[in-house]
Coordinates of C-alpha atoms in Angstrom, one line a residue:
X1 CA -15.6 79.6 -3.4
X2 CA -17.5 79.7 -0.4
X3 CA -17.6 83.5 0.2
X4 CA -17.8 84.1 -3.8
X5 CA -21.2 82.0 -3.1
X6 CA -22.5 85.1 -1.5
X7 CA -22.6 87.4 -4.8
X8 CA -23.9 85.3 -7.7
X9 CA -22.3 87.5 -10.4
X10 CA -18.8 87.0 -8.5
X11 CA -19.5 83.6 -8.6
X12 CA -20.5 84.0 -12.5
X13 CA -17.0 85.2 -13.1
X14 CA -14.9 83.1 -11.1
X15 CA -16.6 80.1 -12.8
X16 CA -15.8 81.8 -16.5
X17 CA -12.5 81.9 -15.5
X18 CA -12.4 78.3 -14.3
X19 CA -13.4 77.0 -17.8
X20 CA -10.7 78.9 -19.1
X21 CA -8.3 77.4 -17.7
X22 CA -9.9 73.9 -19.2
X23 CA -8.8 74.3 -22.2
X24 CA -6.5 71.9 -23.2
X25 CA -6.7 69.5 -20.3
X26 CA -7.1 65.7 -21.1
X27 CA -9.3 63.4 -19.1
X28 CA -8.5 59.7 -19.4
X29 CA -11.0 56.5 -19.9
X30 CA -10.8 54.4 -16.6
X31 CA -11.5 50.8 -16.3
X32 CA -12.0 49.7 -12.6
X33 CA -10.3 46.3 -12.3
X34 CA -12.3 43.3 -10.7
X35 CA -10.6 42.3 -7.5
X36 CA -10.7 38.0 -7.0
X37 CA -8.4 37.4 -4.2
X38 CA -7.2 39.8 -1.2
X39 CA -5.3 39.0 1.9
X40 CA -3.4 41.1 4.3
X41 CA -0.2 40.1 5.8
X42 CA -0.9 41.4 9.4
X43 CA -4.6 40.2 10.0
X44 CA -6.6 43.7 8.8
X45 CA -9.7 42.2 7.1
X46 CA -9.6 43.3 3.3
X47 CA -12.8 42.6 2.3
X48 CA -14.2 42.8 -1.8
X49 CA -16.9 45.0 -2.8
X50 CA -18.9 43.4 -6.0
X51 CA -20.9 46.6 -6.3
X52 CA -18.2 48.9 -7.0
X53 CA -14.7 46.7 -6.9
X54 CA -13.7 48.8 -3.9
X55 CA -11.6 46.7 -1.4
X56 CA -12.6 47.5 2.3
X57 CA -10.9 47.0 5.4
X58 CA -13.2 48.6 8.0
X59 CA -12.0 49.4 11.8
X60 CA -15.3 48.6 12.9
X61 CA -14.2 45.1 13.9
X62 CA -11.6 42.6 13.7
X63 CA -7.5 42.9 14.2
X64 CA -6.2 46.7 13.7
X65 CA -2.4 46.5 13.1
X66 CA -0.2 49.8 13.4
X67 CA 1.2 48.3 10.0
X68 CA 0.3 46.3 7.1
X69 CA 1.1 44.9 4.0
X70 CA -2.1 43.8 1.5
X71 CA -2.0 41.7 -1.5
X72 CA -4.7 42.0 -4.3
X73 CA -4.9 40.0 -7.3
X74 CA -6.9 41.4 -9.9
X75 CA -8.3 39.9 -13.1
X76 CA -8.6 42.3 -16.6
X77 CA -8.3 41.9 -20.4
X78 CA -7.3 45.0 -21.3
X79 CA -4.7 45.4 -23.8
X80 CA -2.0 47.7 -23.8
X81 CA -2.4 49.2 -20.4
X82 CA -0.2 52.6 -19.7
X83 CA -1.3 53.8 -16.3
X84 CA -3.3 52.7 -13.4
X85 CA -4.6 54.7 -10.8
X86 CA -5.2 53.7 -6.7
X87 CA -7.9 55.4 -5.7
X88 CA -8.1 55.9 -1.8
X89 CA -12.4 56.1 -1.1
X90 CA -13.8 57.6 2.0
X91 CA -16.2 55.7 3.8
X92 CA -18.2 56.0 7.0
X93 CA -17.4 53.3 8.7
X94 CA -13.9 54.4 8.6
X95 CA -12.5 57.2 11.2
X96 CA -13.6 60.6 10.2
X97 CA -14.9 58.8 7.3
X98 CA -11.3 58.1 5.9
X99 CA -10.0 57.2 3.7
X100 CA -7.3 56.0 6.3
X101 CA -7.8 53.8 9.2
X102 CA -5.4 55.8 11.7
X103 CA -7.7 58.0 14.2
X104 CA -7.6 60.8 12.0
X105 CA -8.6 59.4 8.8
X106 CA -5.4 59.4 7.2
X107 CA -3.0 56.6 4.9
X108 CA 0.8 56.2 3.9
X109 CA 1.0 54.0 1.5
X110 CA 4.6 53.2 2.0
X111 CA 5.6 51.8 -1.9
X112 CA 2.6 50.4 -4.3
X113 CA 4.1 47.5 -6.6
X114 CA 2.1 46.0 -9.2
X115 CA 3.4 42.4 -10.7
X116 CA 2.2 40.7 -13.5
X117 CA 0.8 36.9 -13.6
X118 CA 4.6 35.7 -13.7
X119 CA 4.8 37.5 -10.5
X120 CA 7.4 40.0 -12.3
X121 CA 7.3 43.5 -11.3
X122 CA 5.8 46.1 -13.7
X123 CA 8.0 49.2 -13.8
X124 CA 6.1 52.1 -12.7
X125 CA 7.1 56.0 -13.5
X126 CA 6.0 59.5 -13.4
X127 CA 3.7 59.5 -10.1
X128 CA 1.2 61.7 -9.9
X129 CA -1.6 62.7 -6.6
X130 CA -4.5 64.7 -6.3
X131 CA -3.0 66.3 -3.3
X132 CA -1.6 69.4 -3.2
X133 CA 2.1 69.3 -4.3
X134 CA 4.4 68.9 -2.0
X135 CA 7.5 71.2 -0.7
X136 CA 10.8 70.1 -2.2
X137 CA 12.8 67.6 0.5
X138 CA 9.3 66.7 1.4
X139 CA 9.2 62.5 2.7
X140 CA 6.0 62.2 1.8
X141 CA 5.1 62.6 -2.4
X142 CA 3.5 60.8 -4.6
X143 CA 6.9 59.8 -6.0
X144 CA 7.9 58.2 -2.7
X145 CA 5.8 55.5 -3.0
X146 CA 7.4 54.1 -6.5
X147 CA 11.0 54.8 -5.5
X148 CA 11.3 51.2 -4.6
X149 CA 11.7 52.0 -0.7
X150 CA 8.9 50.3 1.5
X151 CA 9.7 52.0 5.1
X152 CA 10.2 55.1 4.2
X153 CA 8.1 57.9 3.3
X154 CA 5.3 57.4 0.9
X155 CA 2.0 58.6 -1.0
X156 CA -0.1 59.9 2.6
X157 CA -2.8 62.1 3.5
X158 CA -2.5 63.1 7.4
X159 CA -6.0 63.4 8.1
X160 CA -9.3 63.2 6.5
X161 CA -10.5 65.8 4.5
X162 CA -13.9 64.3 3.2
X163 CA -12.5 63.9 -0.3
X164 CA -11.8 60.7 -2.2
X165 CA -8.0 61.0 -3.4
X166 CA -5.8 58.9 -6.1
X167 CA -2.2 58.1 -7.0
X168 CA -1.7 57.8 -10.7
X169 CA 1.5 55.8 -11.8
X170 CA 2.5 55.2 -15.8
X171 CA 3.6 51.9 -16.8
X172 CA 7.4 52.3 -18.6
X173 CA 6.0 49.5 -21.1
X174 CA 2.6 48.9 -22.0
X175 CA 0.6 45.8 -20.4
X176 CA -1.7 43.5 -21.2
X177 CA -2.2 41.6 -24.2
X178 CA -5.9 41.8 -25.0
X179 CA -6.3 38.3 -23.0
X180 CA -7.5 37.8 -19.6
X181 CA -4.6 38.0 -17.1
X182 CA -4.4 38.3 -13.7
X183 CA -2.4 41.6 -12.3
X184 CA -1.5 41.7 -8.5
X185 CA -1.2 44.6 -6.6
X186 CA 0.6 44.9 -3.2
X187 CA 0.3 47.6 -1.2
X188 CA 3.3 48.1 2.1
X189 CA 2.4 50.3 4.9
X190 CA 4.6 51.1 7.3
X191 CA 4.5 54.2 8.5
X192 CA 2.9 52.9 11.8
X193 CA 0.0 54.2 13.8
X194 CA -2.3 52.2 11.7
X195 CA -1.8 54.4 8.9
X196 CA -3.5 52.4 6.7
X197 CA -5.8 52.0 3.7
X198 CA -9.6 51.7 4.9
X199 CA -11.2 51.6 1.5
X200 CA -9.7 51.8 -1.7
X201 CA -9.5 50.2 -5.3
X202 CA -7.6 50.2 -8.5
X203 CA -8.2 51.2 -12.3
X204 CA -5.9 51.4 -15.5
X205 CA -6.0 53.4 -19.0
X206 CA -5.0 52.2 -22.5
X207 CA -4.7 55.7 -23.1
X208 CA -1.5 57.3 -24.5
X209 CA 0.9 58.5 -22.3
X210 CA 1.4 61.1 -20.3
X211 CA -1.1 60.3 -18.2
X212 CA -1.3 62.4 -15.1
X213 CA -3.4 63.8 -12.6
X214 CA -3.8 66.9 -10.8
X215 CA -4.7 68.4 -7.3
X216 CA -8.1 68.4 -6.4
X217 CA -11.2 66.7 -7.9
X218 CA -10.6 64.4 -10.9
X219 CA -11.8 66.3 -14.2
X220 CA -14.0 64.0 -16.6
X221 CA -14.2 64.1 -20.1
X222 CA -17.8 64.8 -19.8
X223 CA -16.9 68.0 -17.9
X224 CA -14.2 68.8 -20.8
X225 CA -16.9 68.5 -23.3
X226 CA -19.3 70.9 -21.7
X227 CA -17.2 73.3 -21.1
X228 CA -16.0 73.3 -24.6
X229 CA -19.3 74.6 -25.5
X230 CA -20.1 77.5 -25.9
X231 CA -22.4 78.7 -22.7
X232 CA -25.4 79.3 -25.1
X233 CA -25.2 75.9 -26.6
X234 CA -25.2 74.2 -23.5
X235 CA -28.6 72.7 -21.9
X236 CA -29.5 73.7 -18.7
X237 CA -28.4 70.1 -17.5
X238 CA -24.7 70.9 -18.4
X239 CA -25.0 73.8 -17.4
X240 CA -25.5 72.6 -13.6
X241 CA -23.2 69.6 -14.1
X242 CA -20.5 71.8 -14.9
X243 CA -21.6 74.3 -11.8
X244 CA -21.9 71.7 -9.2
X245 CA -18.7 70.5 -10.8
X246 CA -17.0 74.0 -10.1

């Protein structure tokens, strides 16, 4: 995009293009669940954000373990979740500005398990990443970190890219029963050299299944919508929204 930026009607173009490819693409209604409790098993400091119910575990200070485990329980009400989605968040006090803690920036999230107030495991399916897709044989895929295997491969990004990214795993059977539970997610990291989580945080959909994501950016519905219009009817607002977006 960045040499199509020289020539405005190239750009013009490229972006028509893009919107056709929109069509018929679902986005999905996120809540972001409230973290109560988090602890780590190695000493990393895993601290809750209220603003934004990110969980951050900064290297600016405190213990920085080449491997990790972290526990997070969550509270929700929601009834009939189908998928949840770990979002891994850059921030600058991380290296490079993460979303990892190793000195590149990067994360392995070994295997994400995600248990229920009874402490029994939800089964998870049909993972998902917004990186691009890996090679076949590759160790590390979004798939790795669900196939019940905690030191071994994984969900990673090898180094910091200045993008936020996300994992999106479907529940086999729905969850939740429209009263407020508590869900626990725990997160195993052992892919050493403090690839690690710096800042992350975790959402779910009551939307039906399949719920997926794709490489790159996450596509809302407000950006659907626009580009369903048709480019007269849109104000100049959505317009730029859907521009900035591209």
């Amino acid at each position: 995009r960045k040499e199509l930026e020289k020539s405005t009607p190239d750009l013009e173009a490229a972006q028509a293009r893009w919107e056709e490819t929109l069509a018929g693409k679902r986005a999905y209604s996120w809540t972001v669940l409230e973290p109560v409790e988090a602890s780590s098993a190695n000493g990393t400091r895993v601290l809750i954000q209220g603003n934004d119910f990110s969980l951050i575990a900064s290297t600016a200070s405190g213990p920085k373990p080449p491997r990790d485990k972290y526990t997070v329980r969550f509270k929700t009400a929601l009834e009939g979740m189908t998928a949840f989605r770990l979002e891994a968040r850059t921030f600058e006090e991380l290296p490079k500005g993460g979303p990892g803690r190793d000195a590149e920036g990067g994360f392995v999230v070994s295997e994400l398990v995600i248990e229920d107030a009874a402490g029994r495991k939800v089964p998870l399916r049909n993972a998902t990443a917004s990186m691009p897709i890996p090679k076949p044989g590759a160790r590390f895929t979004a798939g790795a970190a669900i196939d019940g295997r905690t030191t071994e491969g994984g969900w990673a990004l090898l180094a910091a890219d200045g993008l936020d990214h996300r994992l999106v795993v479907e529940a086999v059977e729905r969850v939740g029963i429209g009263e407020e539970t508590t869900l626990t997610l725990v997160l195993h990291q052992n892919a050493g050299r403090s690839r690690t989580l710096g800042r992350f945080r975790l959402a779910a959909t009551t939307d039906p299944q399949p719920v997926l994501t794709e490489p790159g950016p996450g596509i809302t519905k407000e950006i659907l919508e626009i580009a369903a219009k048709d480019r007269a009817e849109r104000t100049k607002e959505q317009q730029e929204s859907l521009t900035n977006f591209f």
